[in-house]
mmCIF file of C-alpha atoms and ligand atoms in Angstrom:
data_model
loop_
_atom_site.group_PDB
_atom_site.id
_atom_site.type_symbol
_atom_site.label_atom_id
_atom_site.label_comp_id
_atom_site.label_asym_id
_atom_site.label_seq_id
_atom_site.Cartn_x
_atom_site.Cartn_y
_atom_site.Cartn_z
ATOM 1 C CA MET A 1 17.616 -15.969 -4.347
ATOM 2 C CA SER A 2 15.377 -16.006 -7.340
ATOM 3 C CA GLN A 3 11.601 -14.524 -7.333
ATOM 4 C CA GLN A 4 10.043 -17.811 -6.793
ATOM 5 C CA GLN A 5 12.346 -18.491 -4.060
ATOM 6 C CA HIS A 6 12.148 -15.380 -2.368
ATOM 7 C CA ALA A 7 8.311 -15.867 -2.605
ATOM 8 C CA ASP A 8 8.303 -19.023 -1.219
ATOM 9 C CA GLN A 9 10.553 -18.192 1.718
ATOM 10 C CA PHE A 10 8.813 -15.201 2.740
ATOM 11 C CA ALA A 11 5.176 -16.337 2.360
ATOM 12 C CA PRO A 12 2.127 -15.421 4.007
ATOM 13 C CA PRO A 13 0.094 -17.646 6.251
ATOM 14 C CA VAL A 14 -2.475 -19.123 4.897
ATOM 15 C CA PRO A 15 -5.384 -17.892 5.418
ATOM 16 C CA ALA A 16 -4.630 -14.450 6.584
ATOM 17 C CA LEU A 17 -7.548 -12.951 7.286
ATOM 18 C CA GLY A 18 -9.698 -15.922 8.555
ATOM 19 C CA GLY A 19 -12.423 -16.060 10.484
ATOM 20 C CA GLY A 20 -11.576 -19.188 12.595
ATOM 21 C CA ALA A 21 -12.190 -22.072 10.078
ATOM 22 C CA ARG A 22 -14.652 -20.092 7.916
ATOM 23 C CA ARG A 23 -12.683 -18.780 4.481
ATOM 24 C CA ALA A 24 -11.950 -15.432 3.835
ATOM 25 C CA LEU A 25 -13.287 -13.604 0.895
ATOM 26 C CA VAL A 26 -12.135 -10.717 0.641
ATOM 27 C CA GLY A 27 -8.341 -10.868 -1.350
ATOM 28 C CA LEU A 28 -9.359 -13.507 -3.529
ATOM 29 C CA SER A 29 -9.676 -13.048 -7.196
ATOM 30 C CA ARG A 30 -12.459 -12.615 -9.294
ATOM 31 C CA ASP A 31 -12.347 -15.732 -10.511
ATOM 32 C CA GLU A 32 -11.609 -16.883 -7.475
ATOM 33 C CA LEU A 33 -15.233 -15.675 -6.339
ATOM 34 C CA THR A 34 -16.881 -16.956 -9.031
ATOM 35 C CA GLU A 35 -15.450 -20.410 -8.649
ATOM 36 C CA THR A 36 -16.087 -21.108 -5.034
ATOM 37 C CA LEU A 37 -19.739 -20.082 -5.550
ATOM 38 C CA ALA A 38 -20.107 -21.966 -8.520
ATOM 39 C CA THR A 39 -18.848 -24.923 -6.350
ATOM 40 C CA MET A 40 -22.359 -23.832 -4.178
ATOM 41 C CA GLY A 41 -24.661 -24.199 -7.063
ATOM 42 C CA GLU A 42 -24.225 -20.474 -8.032
ATOM 43 C CA PRO A 43 -23.962 -18.669 -11.064
ATOM 44 C CA ALA A 44 -21.784 -16.304 -12.285
ATOM 45 C CA PHE A 45 -23.979 -13.266 -11.435
ATOM 46 C CA ARG A 46 -24.365 -13.987 -8.071
ATOM 47 C CA ALA A 47 -20.856 -13.949 -7.497
ATOM 48 C CA ARG A 48 -20.725 -9.958 -9.121
ATOM 49 C CA GLN A 49 -23.770 -9.380 -6.393
ATOM 50 C CA LEU A 50 -21.702 -10.566 -3.820
ATOM 51 C CA TRP A 51 -18.621 -8.503 -5.114
ATOM 52 C CA GLN A 52 -20.003 -5.394 -5.718
ATOM 53 C CA TRP A 53 -21.338 -5.803 -2.051
ATOM 54 C CA ILE A 54 -17.848 -6.004 -0.351
ATOM 55 C CA TYR A 55 -15.678 -3.862 -2.764
ATOM 56 C CA GLY A 56 -19.044 -1.520 -3.743
ATOM 57 C CA ARG A 57 -20.518 -1.168 -0.326
ATOM 58 C CA GLY A 58 -18.105 -2.397 2.374
ATOM 59 C CA GLU A 59 -20.529 -4.777 3.335
ATOM 60 C CA THR A 60 -19.002 -7.123 6.169
ATOM 61 C CA ARG A 61 -22.328 -8.923 6.737
ATOM 62 C CA PHE A 62 -23.994 -11.515 4.619
ATOM 63 C CA ASP A 63 -27.259 -10.913 6.433
ATOM 64 C CA SER A 64 -27.335 -7.248 5.144
ATOM 65 C CA MET A 65 -26.805 -8.635 1.051
ATOM 66 C CA THR A 66 -30.987 -7.836 0.611
ATOM 67 C CA ASP A 67 -30.608 -8.981 -2.820
ATOM 68 C CA LEU A 68 -28.989 -12.779 -2.235
ATOM 69 C CA ALA A 69 -31.532 -15.182 -1.043
ATOM 70 C CA LYS A 70 -31.895 -15.886 2.168
ATOM 71 C CA SER A 71 -30.783 -19.528 1.823
ATOM 72 C CA LEU A 72 -27.596 -18.419 0.478
ATOM 73 C CA ARG A 73 -26.777 -15.749 2.625
ATOM 74 C CA ALA A 74 -27.429 -18.479 5.542
ATOM 75 C CA LYS A 75 -24.539 -20.928 3.434
ATOM 76 C CA LEU A 76 -22.426 -18.107 3.126
ATOM 77 C CA SER A 77 -22.089 -17.030 7.234
ATOM 78 C CA GLU A 78 -21.489 -20.346 8.051
ATOM 79 C CA GLY A 79 -18.411 -21.120 5.781
ATOM 80 C CA PHE A 80 -17.044 -17.699 4.606
ATOM 81 C CA VAL A 81 -16.017 -14.427 6.588
ATOM 82 C CA VAL A 82 -15.620 -10.906 5.040
ATOM 83 C CA GLY A 83 -13.317 -9.681 7.139
ATOM 84 C CA ARG A 84 -10.471 -6.706 7.811
ATOM 85 C CA PRO A 85 -7.603 -6.605 9.521
ATOM 86 C CA GLU A 86 -7.647 -5.248 12.945
ATOM 87 C CA VAL A 87 -6.184 -1.437 13.844
ATOM 88 C CA ALA A 88 -3.794 -1.792 16.522
ATOM 89 C CA ARG A 89 -3.531 2.425 16.137
ATOM 90 C CA ASP A 90 -5.386 5.029 14.362
ATOM 91 C CA MET A 91 -3.880 8.360 14.659
ATOM 92 C CA ARG A 92 -4.915 11.590 13.172
ATOM 93 C CA SER A 93 -2.524 14.626 12.352
ATOM 94 C CA ILE A 94 -3.318 17.905 12.757
ATOM 95 C CA ASP A 95 -3.032 18.345 8.586
ATOM 96 C CA GLY A 96 -5.633 15.736 8.106
ATOM 97 C CA THR A 97 -2.925 12.827 7.453
ATOM 98 C CA ALA A 98 -4.420 9.534 9.107
ATOM 99 C CA LYS A 99 -2.011 6.533 9.773
ATOM 100 C CA TRP A 100 -3.313 3.021 10.731
ATOM 101 C CA LEU A 101 -0.753 0.617 12.342
ATOM 102 C CA VAL A 102 -2.468 -2.444 11.166
ATOM 103 C CA ARG A 103 -1.749 -5.745 12.753
ATOM 104 C CA PHE A 104 -2.715 -9.390 11.062
ATOM 105 C CA PRO A 105 -3.682 -12.643 12.812
ATOM 106 C CA ASP A 106 -0.041 -13.943 13.390
ATOM 107 C CA GLY A 107 0.081 -10.638 15.345
ATOM 108 C CA GLN A 108 2.802 -8.848 12.778
ATOM 109 C CA GLU A 109 1.625 -5.213 11.906
ATOM 110 C CA VAL A 110 2.267 -2.613 8.696
ATOM 111 C CA GLU A 111 1.593 0.979 8.390
ATOM 112 C CA SER A 112 -1.018 2.288 5.850
ATOM 113 C CA VAL A 113 -1.046 6.105 5.708
ATOM 114 C CA HIS A 114 -4.036 8.523 4.210
ATOM 115 C CA ILE A 115 -2.826 11.741 2.761
ATOM 116 C CA PRO A 116 -5.778 14.332 1.770
ATOM 117 C CA GLU A 117 -5.289 17.073 -0.532
ATOM 118 C CA ALA A 118 -7.562 19.303 -2.056
ATOM 119 C CA ASP A 119 -8.662 17.533 -5.310
ATOM 120 C CA ARG A 120 -7.720 14.145 -4.005
ATOM 121 C CA GLY A 121 -7.034 11.584 -1.204
ATOM 122 C CA THR A 122 -3.959 8.766 -1.312
ATOM 123 C CA LEU A 123 -3.443 5.489 0.432
ATOM 124 C CA CYS A 124 -0.103 4.448 1.016
ATOM 125 C CA VAL A 125 0.059 0.935 1.388
ATOM 126 C CA SER A 126 2.706 -1.506 2.560
ATOM 127 C CA SER A 127 3.386 -4.715 0.335
ATOM 128 C CA GLN A 128 5.741 -6.450 3.308
ATOM 129 C CA VAL A 129 6.285 -6.745 6.861
ATOM 130 C CA GLY A 130 9.882 -5.106 6.860
ATOM 131 C CA CYS A 131 12.422 -5.030 3.789
ATOM 132 C CA THR A 132 15.040 -6.680 2.569
ATOM 133 C CA LEU A 133 16.337 -3.739 0.804
ATOM 134 C CA THR A 134 18.575 -1.819 3.818
ATOM 135 C CA CYS A 135 18.232 1.733 2.289
ATOM 136 C CA LYS A 136 20.357 3.432 3.973
ATOM 137 C CA PHE A 137 17.854 6.546 5.063
ATOM 138 C CA CYS A 138 14.905 4.372 5.133
ATOM 139 C CA HIS A 139 13.753 3.107 8.663
ATOM 140 C CA THR A 140 11.933 0.645 7.207
ATOM 141 C CA GLY A 141 15.499 -0.624 6.027
ATOM 142 C CA THR A 142 16.513 -0.901 9.580
ATOM 143 C CA GLN A 143 13.814 -3.684 10.079
ATOM 144 C CA ARG A 144 14.313 -7.095 8.683
ATOM 145 C CA LEU A 145 11.902 -8.670 6.501
ATOM 146 C CA VAL A 146 9.533 -10.850 8.091
ATOM 147 C CA ARG A 147 7.277 -11.922 5.351
ATOM 148 C CA ASN A 148 5.538 -10.995 2.557
ATOM 149 C CA LEU A 149 1.621 -9.658 2.518
ATOM 150 C CA GLY A 150 -0.729 -11.637 1.555
ATOM 151 C CA ALA A 151 -3.342 -10.239 -1.547
ATOM 152 C CA ALA A 152 -6.036 -10.033 1.070
ATOM 153 C CA GLU A 153 -3.477 -8.535 3.851
ATOM 154 C CA ILE A 154 -2.845 -5.595 1.000
ATOM 155 C CA VAL A 155 -6.458 -5.493 0.144
ATOM 156 C CA GLY A 156 -7.525 -5.394 3.735
ATOM 157 C CA GLN A 157 -5.304 -2.565 4.414
ATOM 158 C CA LEU A 158 -7.506 -0.506 1.834
ATOM 159 C CA MET A 159 -10.967 -1.550 3.384
ATOM 160 C CA LEU A 160 -9.927 -0.618 7.071
ATOM 161 C CA ALA A 161 -9.024 2.619 5.638
ATOM 162 C CA ARG A 162 -12.223 3.027 3.966
ATOM 163 C CA ASP A 163 -13.968 1.662 6.932
ATOM 164 C CA ALA A 164 -12.239 4.417 9.387
ATOM 165 C CA LEU A 165 -12.910 7.147 6.906
ATOM 166 C CA GLY A 166 -16.743 6.518 6.286
ATOM 167 C CA ASP A 167 -15.405 6.019 2.128
ATOM 168 C CA TRP A 168 -18.344 3.733 1.263
ATOM 169 C CA PRO A 169 -20.127 3.141 -1.092
ATOM 170 C CA SER A 170 -17.571 3.419 -3.807
ATOM 171 C CA ALA A 171 -19.533 5.213 -6.322
ATOM 172 C CA ARG A 172 -19.781 7.875 -3.816
ATOM 173 C CA GLU A 173 -18.821 11.641 -6.084
ATOM 174 C CA ASP A 174 -16.140 12.790 -2.887
ATOM 175 C CA ARG A 175 -14.132 9.798 -2.341
ATOM 176 C CA ALA A 176 -11.678 9.969 0.585
ATOM 177 C CA VAL A 177 -9.107 7.447 -0.903
ATOM 178 C CA THR A 178 -9.231 8.202 -4.756
ATOM 179 C CA ASN A 179 -5.456 7.143 -5.418
ATOM 180 C CA VAL A 180 -3.560 4.736 -4.047
ATOM 181 C CA VAL A 181 0.535 4.257 -3.774
ATOM 182 C CA MET A 182 2.608 1.083 -3.018
ATOM 183 C CA MET A 183 5.016 3.510 -1.158
ATOM 184 C CA GLY A 184 4.475 1.763 2.514
ATOM 185 C CA MET A 185 6.659 -0.457 3.623
ATOM 186 C CA GLY A 186 8.649 -3.301 1.197
ATOM 187 C CA GLU A 187 9.805 -3.229 -2.090
ATOM 188 C CA PRO A 188 6.238 -4.383 -4.166
ATOM 189 C CA LEU A 189 8.207 -5.978 -6.998
ATOM 190 C CA TYR A 190 9.614 -8.339 -4.527
ATOM 191 C CA ASN A 191 6.018 -9.573 -3.660
ATOM 192 C CA TYR A 192 4.621 -9.415 -7.068
ATOM 193 C CA ASP A 193 2.327 -11.855 -7.122
ATOM 194 C CA ASN A 194 0.320 -10.701 -4.300
ATOM 195 C CA VAL A 195 1.009 -6.758 -5.132
ATOM 196 C CA ALA A 196 -0.987 -7.842 -8.744
ATOM 197 C CA LYS A 197 -3.824 -9.687 -7.417
ATOM 198 C CA ALA A 198 -4.450 -7.053 -4.861
ATOM 199 C CA LEU A 199 -4.342 -4.551 -7.673
ATOM 200 C CA ARG A 200 -6.451 -6.316 -9.699
ATOM 201 C CA ILE A 201 -9.118 -5.971 -7.390
ATOM 202 C CA PHE A 202 -8.584 -2.761 -6.739
ATOM 203 C CA LEU A 203 -9.024 -2.115 -10.616
ATOM 204 C CA ASP A 204 -12.143 -3.879 -10.779
ATOM 205 C CA ASN A 205 -14.649 -1.828 -11.772
ATOM 206 C CA ASP A 206 -18.205 -3.145 -10.233
ATOM 207 C CA GLY A 207 -16.187 -2.807 -6.946
ATOM 208 C CA ILE A 208 -13.089 -0.720 -5.679
ATOM 209 C CA SER A 209 -13.024 0.884 -9.333
ATOM 210 C CA LEU A 210 -9.683 2.717 -9.537
ATOM 211 C CA SER A 211 -8.681 3.661 -12.729
ATOM 212 C CA ARG A 212 -4.410 2.710 -13.545
ATOM 213 C CA ARG A 213 -3.806 6.034 -13.467
ATOM 214 C CA LYS A 214 -4.852 6.726 -10.031
ATOM 215 C CA ILE A 215 -2.271 3.659 -8.955
ATOM 216 C CA THR A 216 0.836 4.300 -8.747
ATOM 217 C CA LEU A 217 3.912 1.555 -7.574
ATOM 218 C CA SER A 218 6.949 2.636 -5.868
ATOM 219 C CA THR A 219 10.233 0.077 -6.553
ATOM 220 C CA ALA A 220 14.138 0.583 -5.830
ATOM 221 C CA GLY A 221 14.751 -0.547 -8.990
ATOM 222 C CA VAL A 222 14.029 -4.712 -9.171
ATOM 223 C CA VAL A 223 14.487 -4.267 -13.083
ATOM 224 C CA PRO A 224 13.384 -7.737 -14.026
ATOM 225 C CA MET A 225 10.129 -7.358 -12.907
ATOM 226 C CA ILE A 226 9.621 -4.038 -14.515
ATOM 227 C CA LYS A 227 8.492 -4.582 -17.735
ATOM 228 C CA ARG A 228 5.873 -7.185 -16.337
ATOM 229 C CA CYS A 229 4.680 -4.736 -13.966
ATOM 230 C CA GLY A 230 3.635 -2.356 -16.974
ATOM 231 C CA GLU A 231 2.522 -5.064 -19.179
ATOM 232 C CA GLU A 232 0.060 -7.082 -17.027
ATOM 233 C CA LEU A 233 -0.796 -4.065 -14.517
ATOM 234 C CA GLY A 234 -0.138 -0.886 -16.841
ATOM 235 C CA VAL A 235 -0.287 1.292 -13.644
ATOM 236 C CA ASN A 236 2.170 4.093 -13.090
ATOM 237 C CA LEU A 237 5.664 3.555 -12.071
ATOM 238 C CA ALA A 238 7.617 5.236 -9.624
ATOM 239 C CA VAL A 239 11.154 4.907 -9.273
ATOM 240 C CA SER A 240 13.428 5.468 -6.056
ATOM 241 C CA LEU A 241 16.193 6.834 -7.435
ATOM 242 C CA HIS A 242 18.350 9.395 -5.035
ATOM 243 C CA ALA A 243 21.216 9.165 -6.761
ATOM 244 C CA VAL A 244 23.008 10.106 -9.866
ATOM 245 C CA THR A 245 25.911 7.423 -9.789
ATOM 246 C CA ASP A 246 26.344 3.830 -9.052
ATOM 247 C CA GLU A 247 28.954 4.900 -6.177
ATOM 248 C CA LEU A 248 26.664 6.631 -4.240
ATOM 249 C CA ARG A 249 23.600 5.021 -5.279
ATOM 250 C CA ASP A 250 24.759 1.463 -4.588
ATOM 251 C CA VAL A 251 25.625 2.666 -0.826
ATOM 252 C CA ILE A 252 22.154 4.554 0.090
ATOM 253 C CA VAL A 253 20.093 2.234 -2.286
ATOM 254 C CA PRO A 254 22.374 -1.468 -2.261
ATOM 255 C CA LEU A 255 20.098 -3.086 -4.361
ATOM 256 C CA ASN A 256 21.970 -0.917 -7.036
ATOM 257 C CA LYS A 257 24.492 -3.459 -7.027
ATOM 258 C CA LYS A 258 22.363 -6.085 -8.360
ATOM 259 C CA TYR A 259 20.444 -3.657 -10.735
ATOM 260 C CA PRO A 260 22.896 -0.601 -11.641
ATOM 261 C CA ILE A 261 21.507 2.865 -12.938
ATOM 262 C CA ALA A 262 21.854 2.339 -16.490
ATOM 263 C CA GLU A 263 19.672 -1.155 -16.564
ATOM 264 C CA LEU A 264 17.277 0.466 -14.803
ATOM 265 C CA MET A 265 16.988 3.958 -16.722
ATOM 266 C CA ALA A 266 16.879 1.381 -19.727
ATOM 267 C CA ALA A 267 13.963 -0.347 -18.219
ATOM 268 C CA CYS A 268 12.161 2.907 -17.530
ATOM 269 C CA ARG A 269 12.703 3.915 -21.035
ATOM 270 C CA ASP A 270 10.743 0.774 -22.344
ATOM 271 C CA TYR A 271 8.176 0.628 -19.392
ATOM 272 C CA PRO A 272 4.676 -0.220 -21.347
ATOM 273 C CA GLY A 273 2.811 2.890 -22.131
ATOM 274 C CA VAL A 274 5.199 5.514 -21.274
ATOM 275 C CA ASN A 275 4.945 8.885 -22.608
ATOM 276 C CA ASN A 276 4.698 12.326 -22.302
ATOM 277 C CA ALA A 277 1.175 12.351 -20.506
ATOM 278 C CA ARG A 278 1.980 9.368 -18.592
ATOM 279 C CA ARG A 279 5.257 9.872 -17.051
ATOM 280 C CA ILE A 280 7.782 8.060 -14.912
ATOM 281 C CA THR A 281 8.059 9.767 -11.385
ATOM 282 C CA PHE A 282 11.942 9.599 -10.026
ATOM 283 C CA GLU A 283 11.858 10.084 -6.515
ATOM 284 C CA TYR A 284 14.840 11.769 -5.176
ATOM 285 C CA VAL A 285 15.113 12.224 -1.430
ATOM 286 C CA MET A 286 17.069 15.081 -0.424
ATOM 287 C CA LEU A 287 19.912 14.376 1.756
ATOM 288 C CA LYS A 288 22.138 17.286 3.110
ATOM 289 C CA ASP A 289 25.723 16.936 1.339
ATOM 290 C CA VAL A 290 25.241 13.808 0.053
ATOM 291 C CA ASN A 291 23.431 14.350 -3.028
ATOM 292 C CA ASP A 292 22.212 17.913 -3.072
ATOM 293 C CA SER A 293 24.698 19.767 -5.113
ATOM 294 C CA PRO A 294 23.732 21.547 -8.504
ATOM 295 C CA ALA A 295 26.004 19.015 -10.301
ATOM 296 C CA ASP A 296 24.166 16.532 -8.607
ATOM 297 C CA ALA A 297 20.919 17.796 -10.309
ATOM 298 C CA LYS A 298 23.114 18.393 -13.243
ATOM 299 C CA ALA A 299 24.005 14.730 -13.838
ATOM 300 C CA LEU A 300 20.543 13.989 -12.962
ATOM 301 C CA VAL A 301 18.777 15.875 -15.754
ATOM 302 C CA GLN A 302 21.620 14.137 -18.184
ATOM 303 C CA LEU A 303 20.383 10.686 -16.661
ATOM 304 C CA ILE A 304 16.499 11.297 -17.078
ATOM 305 C CA ALA A 305 17.347 12.952 -20.605
ATOM 306 C CA ASN A 306 15.571 9.919 -22.534
ATOM 307 C CA VAL A 307 13.012 9.072 -20.375
ATOM 308 C CA PRO A 308 9.136 10.818 -20.144
ATOM 309 C CA ALA A 309 10.247 12.221 -16.598
ATOM 310 C CA LYS A 310 8.741 14.052 -13.735
ATOM 311 C CA VAL A 311 11.023 14.201 -10.383
ATOM 312 C CA ASN A 312 9.597 13.998 -7.114
ATOM 313 C CA LEU A 313 12.529 15.763 -4.196
ATOM 314 C CA ILE A 314 11.533 14.427 -0.697
ATOM 315 C CA PRO A 315 12.839 16.286 2.273
ATOM 316 C CA PHE A 316 14.211 14.146 4.531
ATOM 317 C CA ASN A 317 12.575 12.882 6.902
ATOM 318 C CA ALA A 318 15.046 12.004 9.729
ATOM 319 C CA TRP A 319 14.292 9.535 12.251
ATOM 320 C CA PRO A 320 16.074 8.876 15.606
ATOM 321 C CA GLY A 321 19.680 7.415 14.537
ATOM 322 C CA ALA A 322 19.413 8.108 11.380
ATOM 323 C CA PRO A 323 22.775 8.776 9.340
ATOM 324 C CA PHE A 324 21.871 11.778 7.158
ATOM 325 C CA GLU A 325 20.227 14.798 7.861
ATOM 326 C CA CYS A 326 17.516 16.768 5.435
ATOM 327 C CA SER A 327 18.701 19.284 2.641
ATOM 328 C CA SER A 328 18.432 22.946 3.722
ATOM 329 C CA PRO A 329 15.233 24.692 2.518
ATOM 330 C CA ALA A 330 17.674 26.718 -0.004
ATOM 331 C CA SER A 331 19.415 23.843 -1.306
ATOM 332 C CA ILE A 332 16.519 22.293 -2.514
ATOM 333 C CA ASP A 333 14.930 24.893 -4.241
ATOM 334 C CA ARG A 334 18.288 25.459 -6.119
ATOM 335 C CA PHE A 335 17.934 21.795 -6.867
ATOM 336 C CA ALA A 336 14.473 21.663 -8.211
ATOM 337 C CA GLN A 337 15.387 24.859 -10.424
ATOM 338 C CA VAL A 338 18.127 22.657 -12.280
ATOM 339 C CA VAL A 339 15.130 20.203 -12.491
ATOM 340 C CA MET A 340 13.045 22.708 -13.739
ATOM 341 C CA ASP A 341 15.127 24.537 -16.060
ATOM 342 C CA ALA A 342 15.784 21.290 -18.286
ATOM 343 C CA GLY A 343 11.873 21.030 -18.717
ATOM 344 C CA TYR A 344 10.874 18.492 -16.040
ATOM 345 C CA PRO A 345 8.579 19.271 -13.332
ATOM 346 C CA SER A 346 9.709 19.151 -10.028
ATOM 347 C CA PRO A 347 7.686 19.052 -7.161
ATOM 348 C CA ILE A 348 9.213 19.104 -3.604
ATOM 349 C CA ARG A 349 6.787 16.863 -1.294
ATOM 350 C CA THR A 350 5.365 18.318 1.502
ATOM 351 C CA PRO A 351 5.991 16.606 4.526
ATOM 352 C CA ARG A 352 2.818 15.244 6.083
ATOM 353 C CA GLY A 353 1.490 14.113 9.282
ATOM 354 C CA ARG A 354 4.832 14.802 11.036
ATOM 355 C CA ASP A 355 3.174 14.632 14.470
ATOM 356 C CA ILE A 356 2.082 11.361 13.855
ATOM 357 C CA LEU A 357 5.418 9.662 12.888
ATOM 358 C CA ALA A 358 3.981 8.846 9.167
ATOM 359 C CA ALA A 359 7.415 9.051 7.784
ATOM 360 C CA CYS A 360 7.874 5.346 6.514
ATOM 361 C CA GLY A 361 8.269 2.570 9.211
ATOM 362 C CA GLN A 362 8.356 5.105 12.179
ATOM 363 C CA LEU A 363 4.910 4.118 14.079
ATOM 364 C CA LYS A 364 5.969 0.114 13.706
ATOM 365 C CA SER A 365 9.336 1.053 15.024
ATOM 366 C CA GLU A 366 7.823 2.676 17.681
ATOM 367 C CA SER A 367 5.222 -0.118 18.198
ATOM 368 C CA VAL A 368 8.364 -2.819 18.239
ATOM 369 C CA ARG A 369 9.819 -0.460 20.694
ATOM 370 C CA LEU A 370 7.070 -0.163 22.890
ATOM 371 C CA LYS A 371 6.243 -4.113 22.873
ATOM 372 C CA ARG A 372 10.075 -4.605 24.133
ATOM 373 C CA ALA A 373 9.395 -2.380 26.688
ATOM 374 C CA GLU A 374 6.629 -4.007 27.865
ATOM 375 C CA ARG A 375 7.978 -7.326 27.993
ATOM 376 C CA GLY A 376 10.995 -5.594 29.522
ATOM 377 C CA ALA A 377 8.674 -4.184 32.013
ATOM 378 C CA LEU A 378 6.936 -7.666 32.474
ATOM 379 C CA ALA A 379 10.645 -9.205 32.709
ATOM 380 C CA ALA A 380 11.102 -7.293 35.329
ATOM 381 C CA GLN A 381 7.851 -7.989 37.300
ATOM 382 C CA ASP A 382 7.802 -12.132 36.991
ATOM 383 C CA PRO A 383 10.131 -13.920 39.137
ATOM 384 C CA ALA A 384 12.670 -16.174 37.139
ATOM 385 C CA PRO A 385 10.769 -19.280 35.796
ATOM 386 C CA VAL A 386 12.188 -22.373 37.633
ATOM 387 C CA ALA A 387 14.385 -24.385 35.749
HETATM 388 N N1 SAH B 1 10.811 -0.105 -1.856
HETATM 389 C C1 SAH B 1 9.836 0.404 -2.566
HETATM 390 C C2 SAH B 1 8.546 1.751 -1.674
HETATM 391 C C3 SAH B 1 8.912 1.764 -0.173
HETATM 392 S S1 SAH B 1 9.686 3.615 -0.091
HETATM 393 C C4 SAH B 1 10.787 1.913 -3.077
HETATM 394 O O1 SAH B 1 12.079 1.689 -2.504
HETATM 395 O O2 SAH B 1 10.043 3.092 -3.642
HETATM 396 C C5 SAH B 1 8.837 4.681 -0.595
HETATM 397 C C6 SAH B 1 9.592 5.882 -0.786
HETATM 398 O O3 SAH B 1 9.847 6.415 0.782
HETATM 399 C C7 SAH B 1 10.540 5.669 -1.267
HETATM 400 O O4 SAH B 1 11.089 6.573 -2.749
HETATM 401 C C8 SAH B 1 12.015 5.514 -0.293
HETATM 402 O O5 SAH B 1 13.055 5.722 -0.939
HETATM 403 C C9 SAH B 1 11.162 6.915 0.581
HETATM 404 N N2 SAH B 1 12.087 6.857 1.978
HETATM 405 C C10 SAH B 1 11.918 5.971 2.732
HETATM 406 N N3 SAH B 1 12.495 6.481 4.201
HETATM 407 C C11 SAH B 1 12.210 7.468 3.420
HETATM 408 C C12 SAH B 1 12.514 9.227 4.695
HETATM 409 N N4 SAH B 1 13.607 8.934 5.784
HETATM 410 N N5 SAH B 1 12.809 10.109 4.107
HETATM 411 C C13 SAH B 1 11.903 10.651 3.156
HETATM 412 N N6 SAH B 1 11.765 9.793 2.229
HETATM 413 C C14 SAH B 1 12.115 8.001 2.783
#
């Protein structure tokens, strides 16, 4: 399937975050907002003021936008809405990690996770409902793709998280969300247009104002889209490598059959703007007796020899029925040592939010299970319909 066919087949509903007949403003590009106001006879600087209220201050009520004329506020209230997706569940871990199950008007759900650290707060954002890639260790991979998220739904995850964390205005010093990683559910490069539109909203200096260096897009390796992502968005790139041979990667990351390791590494080497100060992150999930030997580590070092890289070792987060186990701490350390000795930073990711099922796709799956159980309970109560 071509990128375009894929985008058409899995397109989000329009409007995504509507308020009945009123048009949603969150998710419009800066140009679209300016054009919308122009059709109402308003100059471009009004669009800038409105943008600052929406993305700089997190304001959702037109009535509170005090530097806009009362007549304009009234017109905006009639025709538009500054909406948020619904929070289906809000879970907080004892380690400070927060996770939201986010529900859209058509009932579809995704997850977003906030991970606070001493020097930053990272929001992990989803790009699709489900995923087509069927990576064998990933729980989202067991859920079929339902659809792409629209830009409004991607941006909506951040707006909702910042509401929940009291993280407005954008200009405050100790922001709760300083970094965004497109590492939630879905493959962002299979929903490029919507992801790009959302990231441009995150980057805009009059609003959310995140720098390119604070945004990371993680891909399983959609090679033809990698260059474009670097040229057009210039965000950091993370690549889910997970295996050092095509033989193994074909199995655990089936996208590898389409874009094998050599092509992927070439795209990484050529990623626009990459250098030793701006490295590509290679994500490597540690699977016991599958990809975690010292020989694997040596092969990994050889693979990335020509790429400014760092390696992020991720202890496998097991889920019920998973066909793998996590490597032992000793073998993870041994692996990290080989990579480090070759001169690459190789931090081991600390699992966060285990008590709230913060691993990819787990909460969503639990929600689907609950719904099935609820449906089952209802079916048991209801008499069979009379034909
Ligand atoms: N499709 C994109 C982004 C979503 S996955 C990609 O593949 O990069 C985000 C990261 O979480 C990937 O590196 C993925 O391999 C990793 N991941 C998924 N399930 C995991 C699990 N159960 N344990 C540890 N890491 C996992």
